[in-house]
Short mmCIF file of C-alpha atoms and ligand atoms in Angstrom, two decimals:
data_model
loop_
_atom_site.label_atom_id
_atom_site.label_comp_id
_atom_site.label_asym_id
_atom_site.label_seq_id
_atom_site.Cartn_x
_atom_site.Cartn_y
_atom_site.Cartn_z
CA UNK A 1 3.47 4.51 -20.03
CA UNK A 2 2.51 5.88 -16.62
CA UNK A 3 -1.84 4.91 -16.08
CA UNK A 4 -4.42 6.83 -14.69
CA UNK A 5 -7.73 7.12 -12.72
CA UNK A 6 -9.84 6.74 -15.86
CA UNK A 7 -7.35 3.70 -17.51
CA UNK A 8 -7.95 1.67 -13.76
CA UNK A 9 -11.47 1.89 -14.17
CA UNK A 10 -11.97 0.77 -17.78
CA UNK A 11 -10.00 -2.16 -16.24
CA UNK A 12 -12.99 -3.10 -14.42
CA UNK A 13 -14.58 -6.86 -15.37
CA UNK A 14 -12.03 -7.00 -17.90
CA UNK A 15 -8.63 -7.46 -16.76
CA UNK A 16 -7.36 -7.86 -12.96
CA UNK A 17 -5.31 -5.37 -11.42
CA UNK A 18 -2.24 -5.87 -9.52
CA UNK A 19 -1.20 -3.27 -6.54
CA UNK A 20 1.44 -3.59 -4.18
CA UNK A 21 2.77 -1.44 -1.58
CA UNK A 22 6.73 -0.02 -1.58
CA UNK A 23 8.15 2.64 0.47
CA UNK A 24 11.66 2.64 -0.91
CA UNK A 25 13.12 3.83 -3.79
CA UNK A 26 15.15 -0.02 -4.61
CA UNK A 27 11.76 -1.89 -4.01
CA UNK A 28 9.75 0.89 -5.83
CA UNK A 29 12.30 -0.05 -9.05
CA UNK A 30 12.19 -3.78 -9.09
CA UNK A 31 8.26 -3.49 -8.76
CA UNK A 32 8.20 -1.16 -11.73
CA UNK A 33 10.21 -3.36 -13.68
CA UNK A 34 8.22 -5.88 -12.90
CA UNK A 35 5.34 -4.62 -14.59
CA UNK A 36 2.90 -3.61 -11.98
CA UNK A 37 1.12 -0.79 -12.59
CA UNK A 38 0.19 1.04 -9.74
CA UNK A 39 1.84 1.39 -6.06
CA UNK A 40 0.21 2.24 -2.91
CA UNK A 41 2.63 3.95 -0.24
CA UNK A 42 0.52 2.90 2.56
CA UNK A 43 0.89 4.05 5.71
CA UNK A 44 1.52 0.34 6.42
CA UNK A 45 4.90 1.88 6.65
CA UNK A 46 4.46 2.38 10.19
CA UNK A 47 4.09 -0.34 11.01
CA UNK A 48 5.95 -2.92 8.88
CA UNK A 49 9.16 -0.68 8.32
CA UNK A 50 9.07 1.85 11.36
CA UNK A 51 8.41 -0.71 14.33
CA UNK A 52 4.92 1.45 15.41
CA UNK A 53 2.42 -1.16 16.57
CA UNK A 54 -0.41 1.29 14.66
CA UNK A 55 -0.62 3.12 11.39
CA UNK A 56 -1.50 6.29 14.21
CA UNK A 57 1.48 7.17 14.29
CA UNK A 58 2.69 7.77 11.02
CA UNK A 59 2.89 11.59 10.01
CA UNK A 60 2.94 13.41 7.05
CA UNK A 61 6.19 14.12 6.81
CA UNK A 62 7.19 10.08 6.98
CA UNK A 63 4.75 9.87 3.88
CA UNK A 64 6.42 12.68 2.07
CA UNK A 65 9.75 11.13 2.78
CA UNK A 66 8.69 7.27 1.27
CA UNK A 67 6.56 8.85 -1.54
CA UNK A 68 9.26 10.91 -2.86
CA UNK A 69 11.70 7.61 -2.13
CA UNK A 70 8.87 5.57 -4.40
CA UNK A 71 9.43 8.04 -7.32
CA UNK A 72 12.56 8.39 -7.66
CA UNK A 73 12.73 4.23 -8.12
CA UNK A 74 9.25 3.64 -10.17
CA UNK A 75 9.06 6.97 -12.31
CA UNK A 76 6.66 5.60 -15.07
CA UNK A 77 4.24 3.96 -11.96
CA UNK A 78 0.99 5.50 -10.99
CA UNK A 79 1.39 5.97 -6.96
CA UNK A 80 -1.42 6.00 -4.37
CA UNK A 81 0.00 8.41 -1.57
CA UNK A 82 -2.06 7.61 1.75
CA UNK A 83 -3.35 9.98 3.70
CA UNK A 84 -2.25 9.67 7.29
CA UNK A 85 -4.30 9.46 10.61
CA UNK A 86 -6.21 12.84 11.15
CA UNK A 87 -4.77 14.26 7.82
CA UNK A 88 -7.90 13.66 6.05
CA UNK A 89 -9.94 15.30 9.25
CA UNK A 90 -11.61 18.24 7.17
CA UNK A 91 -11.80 18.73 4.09
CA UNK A 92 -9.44 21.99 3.63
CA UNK A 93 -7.02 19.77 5.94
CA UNK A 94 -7.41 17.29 3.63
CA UNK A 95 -6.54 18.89 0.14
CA UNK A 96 -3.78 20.67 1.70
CA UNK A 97 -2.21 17.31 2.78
CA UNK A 98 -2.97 15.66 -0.26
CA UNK A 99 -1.15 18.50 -2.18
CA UNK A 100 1.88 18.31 -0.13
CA UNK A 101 1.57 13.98 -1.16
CA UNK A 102 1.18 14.95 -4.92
CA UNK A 103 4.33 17.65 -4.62
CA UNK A 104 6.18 14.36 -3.06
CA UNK A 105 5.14 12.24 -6.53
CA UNK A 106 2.22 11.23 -5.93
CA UNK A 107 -0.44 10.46 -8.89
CA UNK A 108 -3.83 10.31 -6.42
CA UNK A 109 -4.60 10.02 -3.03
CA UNK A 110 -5.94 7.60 -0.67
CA UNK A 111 -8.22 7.81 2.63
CA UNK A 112 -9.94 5.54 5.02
CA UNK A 113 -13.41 5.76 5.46
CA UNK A 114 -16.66 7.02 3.92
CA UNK A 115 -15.14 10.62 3.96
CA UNK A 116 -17.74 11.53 1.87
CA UNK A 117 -17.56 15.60 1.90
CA UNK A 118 -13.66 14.76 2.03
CA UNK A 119 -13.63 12.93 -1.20
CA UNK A 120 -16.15 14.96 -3.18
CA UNK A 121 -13.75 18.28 -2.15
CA UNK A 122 -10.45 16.76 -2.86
CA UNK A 123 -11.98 15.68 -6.48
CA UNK A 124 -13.67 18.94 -7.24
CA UNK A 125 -9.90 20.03 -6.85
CA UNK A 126 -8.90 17.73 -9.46
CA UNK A 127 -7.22 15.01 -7.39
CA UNK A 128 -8.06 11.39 -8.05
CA UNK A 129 -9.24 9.65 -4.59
CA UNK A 130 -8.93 5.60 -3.92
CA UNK A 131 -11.23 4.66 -0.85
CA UNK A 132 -11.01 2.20 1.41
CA UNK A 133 -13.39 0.19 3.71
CA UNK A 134 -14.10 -2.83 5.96
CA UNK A 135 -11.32 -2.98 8.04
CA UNK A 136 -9.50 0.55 8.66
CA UNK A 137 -6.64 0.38 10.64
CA UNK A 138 -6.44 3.84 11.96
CA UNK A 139 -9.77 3.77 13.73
CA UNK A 140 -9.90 -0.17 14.39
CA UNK A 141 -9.60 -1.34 17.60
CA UNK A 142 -8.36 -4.56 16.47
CA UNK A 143 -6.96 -6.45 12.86
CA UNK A 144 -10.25 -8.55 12.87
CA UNK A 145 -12.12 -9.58 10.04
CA UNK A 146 -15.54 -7.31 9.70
CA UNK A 147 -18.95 -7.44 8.24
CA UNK A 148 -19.57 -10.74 9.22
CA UNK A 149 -23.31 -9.70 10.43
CA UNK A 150 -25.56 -8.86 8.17
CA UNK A 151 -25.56 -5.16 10.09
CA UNK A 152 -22.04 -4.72 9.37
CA UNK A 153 -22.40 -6.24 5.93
CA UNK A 154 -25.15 -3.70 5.42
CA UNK A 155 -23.14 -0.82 6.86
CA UNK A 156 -19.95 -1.66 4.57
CA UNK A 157 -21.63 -2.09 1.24
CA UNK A 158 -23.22 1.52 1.71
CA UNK A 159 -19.85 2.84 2.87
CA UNK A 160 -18.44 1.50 -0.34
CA UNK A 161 -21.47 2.90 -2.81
CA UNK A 162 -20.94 6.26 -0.99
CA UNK A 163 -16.81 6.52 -2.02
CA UNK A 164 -17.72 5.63 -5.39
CA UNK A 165 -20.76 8.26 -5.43
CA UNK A 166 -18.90 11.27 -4.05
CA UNK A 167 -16.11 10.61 -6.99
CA UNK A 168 -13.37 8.03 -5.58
CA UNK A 169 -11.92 5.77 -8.87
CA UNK A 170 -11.12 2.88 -6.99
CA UNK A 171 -12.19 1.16 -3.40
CA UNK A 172 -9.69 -0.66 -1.34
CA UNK A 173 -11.87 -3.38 0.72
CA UNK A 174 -10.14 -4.97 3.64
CA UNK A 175 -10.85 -7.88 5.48
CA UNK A 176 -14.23 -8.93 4.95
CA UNK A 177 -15.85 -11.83 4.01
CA UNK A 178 -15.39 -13.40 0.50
CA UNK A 179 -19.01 -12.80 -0.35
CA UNK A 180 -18.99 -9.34 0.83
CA UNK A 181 -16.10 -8.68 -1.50
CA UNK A 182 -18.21 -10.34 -4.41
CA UNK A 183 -21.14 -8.41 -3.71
CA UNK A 184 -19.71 -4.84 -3.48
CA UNK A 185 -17.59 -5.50 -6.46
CA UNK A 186 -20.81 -6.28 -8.67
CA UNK A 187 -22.79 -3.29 -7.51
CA UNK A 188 -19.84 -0.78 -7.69
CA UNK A 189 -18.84 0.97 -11.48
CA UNK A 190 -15.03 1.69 -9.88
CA UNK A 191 -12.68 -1.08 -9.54
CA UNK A 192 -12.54 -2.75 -6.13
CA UNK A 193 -9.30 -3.64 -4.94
CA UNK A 194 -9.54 -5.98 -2.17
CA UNK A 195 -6.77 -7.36 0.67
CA UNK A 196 -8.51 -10.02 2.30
CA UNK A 197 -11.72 -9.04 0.81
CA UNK A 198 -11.62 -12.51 -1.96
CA UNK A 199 -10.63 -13.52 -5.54
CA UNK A 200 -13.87 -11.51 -6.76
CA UNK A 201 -12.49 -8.19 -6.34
CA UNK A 202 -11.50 -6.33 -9.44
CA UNK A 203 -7.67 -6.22 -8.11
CA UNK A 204 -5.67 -7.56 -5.19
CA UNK A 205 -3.12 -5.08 -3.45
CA UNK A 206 -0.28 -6.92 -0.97
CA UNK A 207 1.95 -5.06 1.58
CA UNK A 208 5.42 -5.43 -0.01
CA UNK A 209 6.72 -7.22 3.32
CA UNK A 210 4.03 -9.95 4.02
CA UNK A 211 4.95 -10.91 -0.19
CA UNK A 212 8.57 -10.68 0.77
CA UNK A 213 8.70 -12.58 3.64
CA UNK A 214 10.18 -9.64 5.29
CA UNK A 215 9.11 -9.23 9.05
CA UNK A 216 7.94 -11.29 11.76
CA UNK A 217 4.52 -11.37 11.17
CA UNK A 218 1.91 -11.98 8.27
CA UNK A 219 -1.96 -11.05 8.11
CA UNK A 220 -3.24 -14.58 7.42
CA UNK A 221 -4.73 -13.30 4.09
CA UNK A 222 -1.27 -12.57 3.09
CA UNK A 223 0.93 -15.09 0.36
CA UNK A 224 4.97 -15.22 1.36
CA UNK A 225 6.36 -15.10 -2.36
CA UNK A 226 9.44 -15.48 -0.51
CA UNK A 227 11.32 -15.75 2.83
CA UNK A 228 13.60 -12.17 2.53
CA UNK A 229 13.79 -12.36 6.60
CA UNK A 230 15.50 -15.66 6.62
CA UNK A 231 17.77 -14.43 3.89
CA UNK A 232 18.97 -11.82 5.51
CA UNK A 233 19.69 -13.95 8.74
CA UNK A 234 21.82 -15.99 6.51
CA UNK A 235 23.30 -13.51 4.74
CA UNK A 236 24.50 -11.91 8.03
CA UNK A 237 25.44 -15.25 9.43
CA UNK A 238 27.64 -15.76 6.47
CA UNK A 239 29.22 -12.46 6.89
CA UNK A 240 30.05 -12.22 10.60
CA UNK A 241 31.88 -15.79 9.64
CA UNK A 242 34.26 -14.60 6.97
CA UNK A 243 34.60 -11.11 8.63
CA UNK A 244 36.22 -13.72 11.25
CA UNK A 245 37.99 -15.98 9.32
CA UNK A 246 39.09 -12.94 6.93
CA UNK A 247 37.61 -14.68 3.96
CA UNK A 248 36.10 -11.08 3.56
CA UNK A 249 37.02 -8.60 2.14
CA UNK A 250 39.79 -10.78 0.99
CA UNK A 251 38.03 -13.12 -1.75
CA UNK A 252 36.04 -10.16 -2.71
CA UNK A 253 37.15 -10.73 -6.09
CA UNK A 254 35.29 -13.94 -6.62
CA UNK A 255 31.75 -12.40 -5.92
CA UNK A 256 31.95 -9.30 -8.05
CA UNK A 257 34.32 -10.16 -11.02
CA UNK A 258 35.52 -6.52 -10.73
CA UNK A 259 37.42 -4.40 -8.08
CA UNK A 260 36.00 -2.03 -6.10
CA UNK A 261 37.74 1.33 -5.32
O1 KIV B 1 -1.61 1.31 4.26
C1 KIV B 1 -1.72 0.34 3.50
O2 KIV B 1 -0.75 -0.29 3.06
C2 KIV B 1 -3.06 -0.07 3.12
C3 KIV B 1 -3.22 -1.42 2.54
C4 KIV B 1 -3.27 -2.42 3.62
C5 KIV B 1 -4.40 -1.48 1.64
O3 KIV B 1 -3.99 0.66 3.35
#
């Protein structure tokens, strides 16, 4: 049965909560089956599927596109649709682009930043808002850990209180130090989810491609559950060499145990 805003937060100090990211309808599937309960279509996308070198660039139409994709394979899955660069700039802006996420299949909404008049608007029109702070990757200048000073520590942990306060249900933290992570998680009622942000978090949310393995590069917060990259070099090794030899489509049979028309 598909969860909701109020089920992630009762969550909170008692059980841990698993997020990952998809942006395709076969991924979106296999997660669902696998018994994670809530996807984030990130606009991650960008980056680790569309070859941008920033999230700036995604638009809302490419999160339309991969949110609808991410319903269609995880129907019974509560989705996070992200709220691109600048589509969260006002706060009519922002409930008219959050509508057009939640006509895509989208259960609630995310946005980067303490948005604060944002948020509160977007929940007095009855849409359930995940934050996110510490690093955010549309306005970074770089991928580096923050809050390391006690300034920045200071300045994060007030960002945070301020999501929960103007109604978000949940608070992505990225990037910060492990203690940081701890703290904000004990003064916060909401479930933090953290990436990078330590084990003390409420949840832990991983980009689908750093757990697959699939791409060239991996935030070094990131686990490789598997190597997906270096099985598809294989896999298109193999292929180019029976396409040659005319193994393939010849021994088809032996792979599939049925015929293909
Ligand atoms: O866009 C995204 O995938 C995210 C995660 C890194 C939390 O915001």
């Amino acid at each position: 049965m598909k969860m909701h805003a109020k089920d992630f937060v009762q969550m909170k100090g008692i059980k841990p909560i698993a997020m990952l990211t998809a942006y395709t309808t076969p991924v979106a599937r296999a997660i669902e089956e696998a018994g994670i309960p809530i996807i984030l279509i990130g606009d991650t996308v960008g980056m680790v599927e569309m070859g941008f070198d920033s999230t700036r660039q995604v638009t809302m139409e490419h999160m339309e596109y991969h949110v609808g994709a991410v319903r269609r394979g995880a129907k019974k899955t509560h989705l996070i649709g992200d709220l691109p660069y600048q589509a969260d700039r006002d706060p009519e802006t922002a409930l008219a682009n959050a509508k057009r996420l939640l006509a895509a299949g989208a259960d609630s909404i995310k946005l980067e930043g303490p948005k604060t008049e944002v948020i509160t608007y977007l929940v007095e029109n009855g849409i359930s808002v995940v934050g996110h702070t510490g690093l955010t990757p549309q306005t970074a200048k770089s991928f580096k850990k923050v809050g390391a000073t006690s300034s920045e520590a200071t300045r994060i942990a007030s960002e945070a209180e301020a999501i929960q306060d103007a109604g978000a249900f949940m608070v992505v933290l990225e990037h910060i130090p492990y203690s940081l992570g701890r703290v904000i998680t004990k003064s916060l009622r909401v479930p933090t989810i953290g990436i990078g942000a330590g084990a003390d978090c409420d949840g832990q949310v991983l980009v689908i491609n750093d757990a697959l393995g699939l791409g060239d590069y991996w935030p070094p917060f990131s686990k490789q559950y598997a190597h997906t990259s270096r099985t598809i070099i294989k896999v298109a090794q193999q292929f180019s060499s029976e396409v040659e030899s005319e193994e393939f489509p010849n021994n088809i049979m032996q792979f599939t145990g049925s015929e293909n028309s």
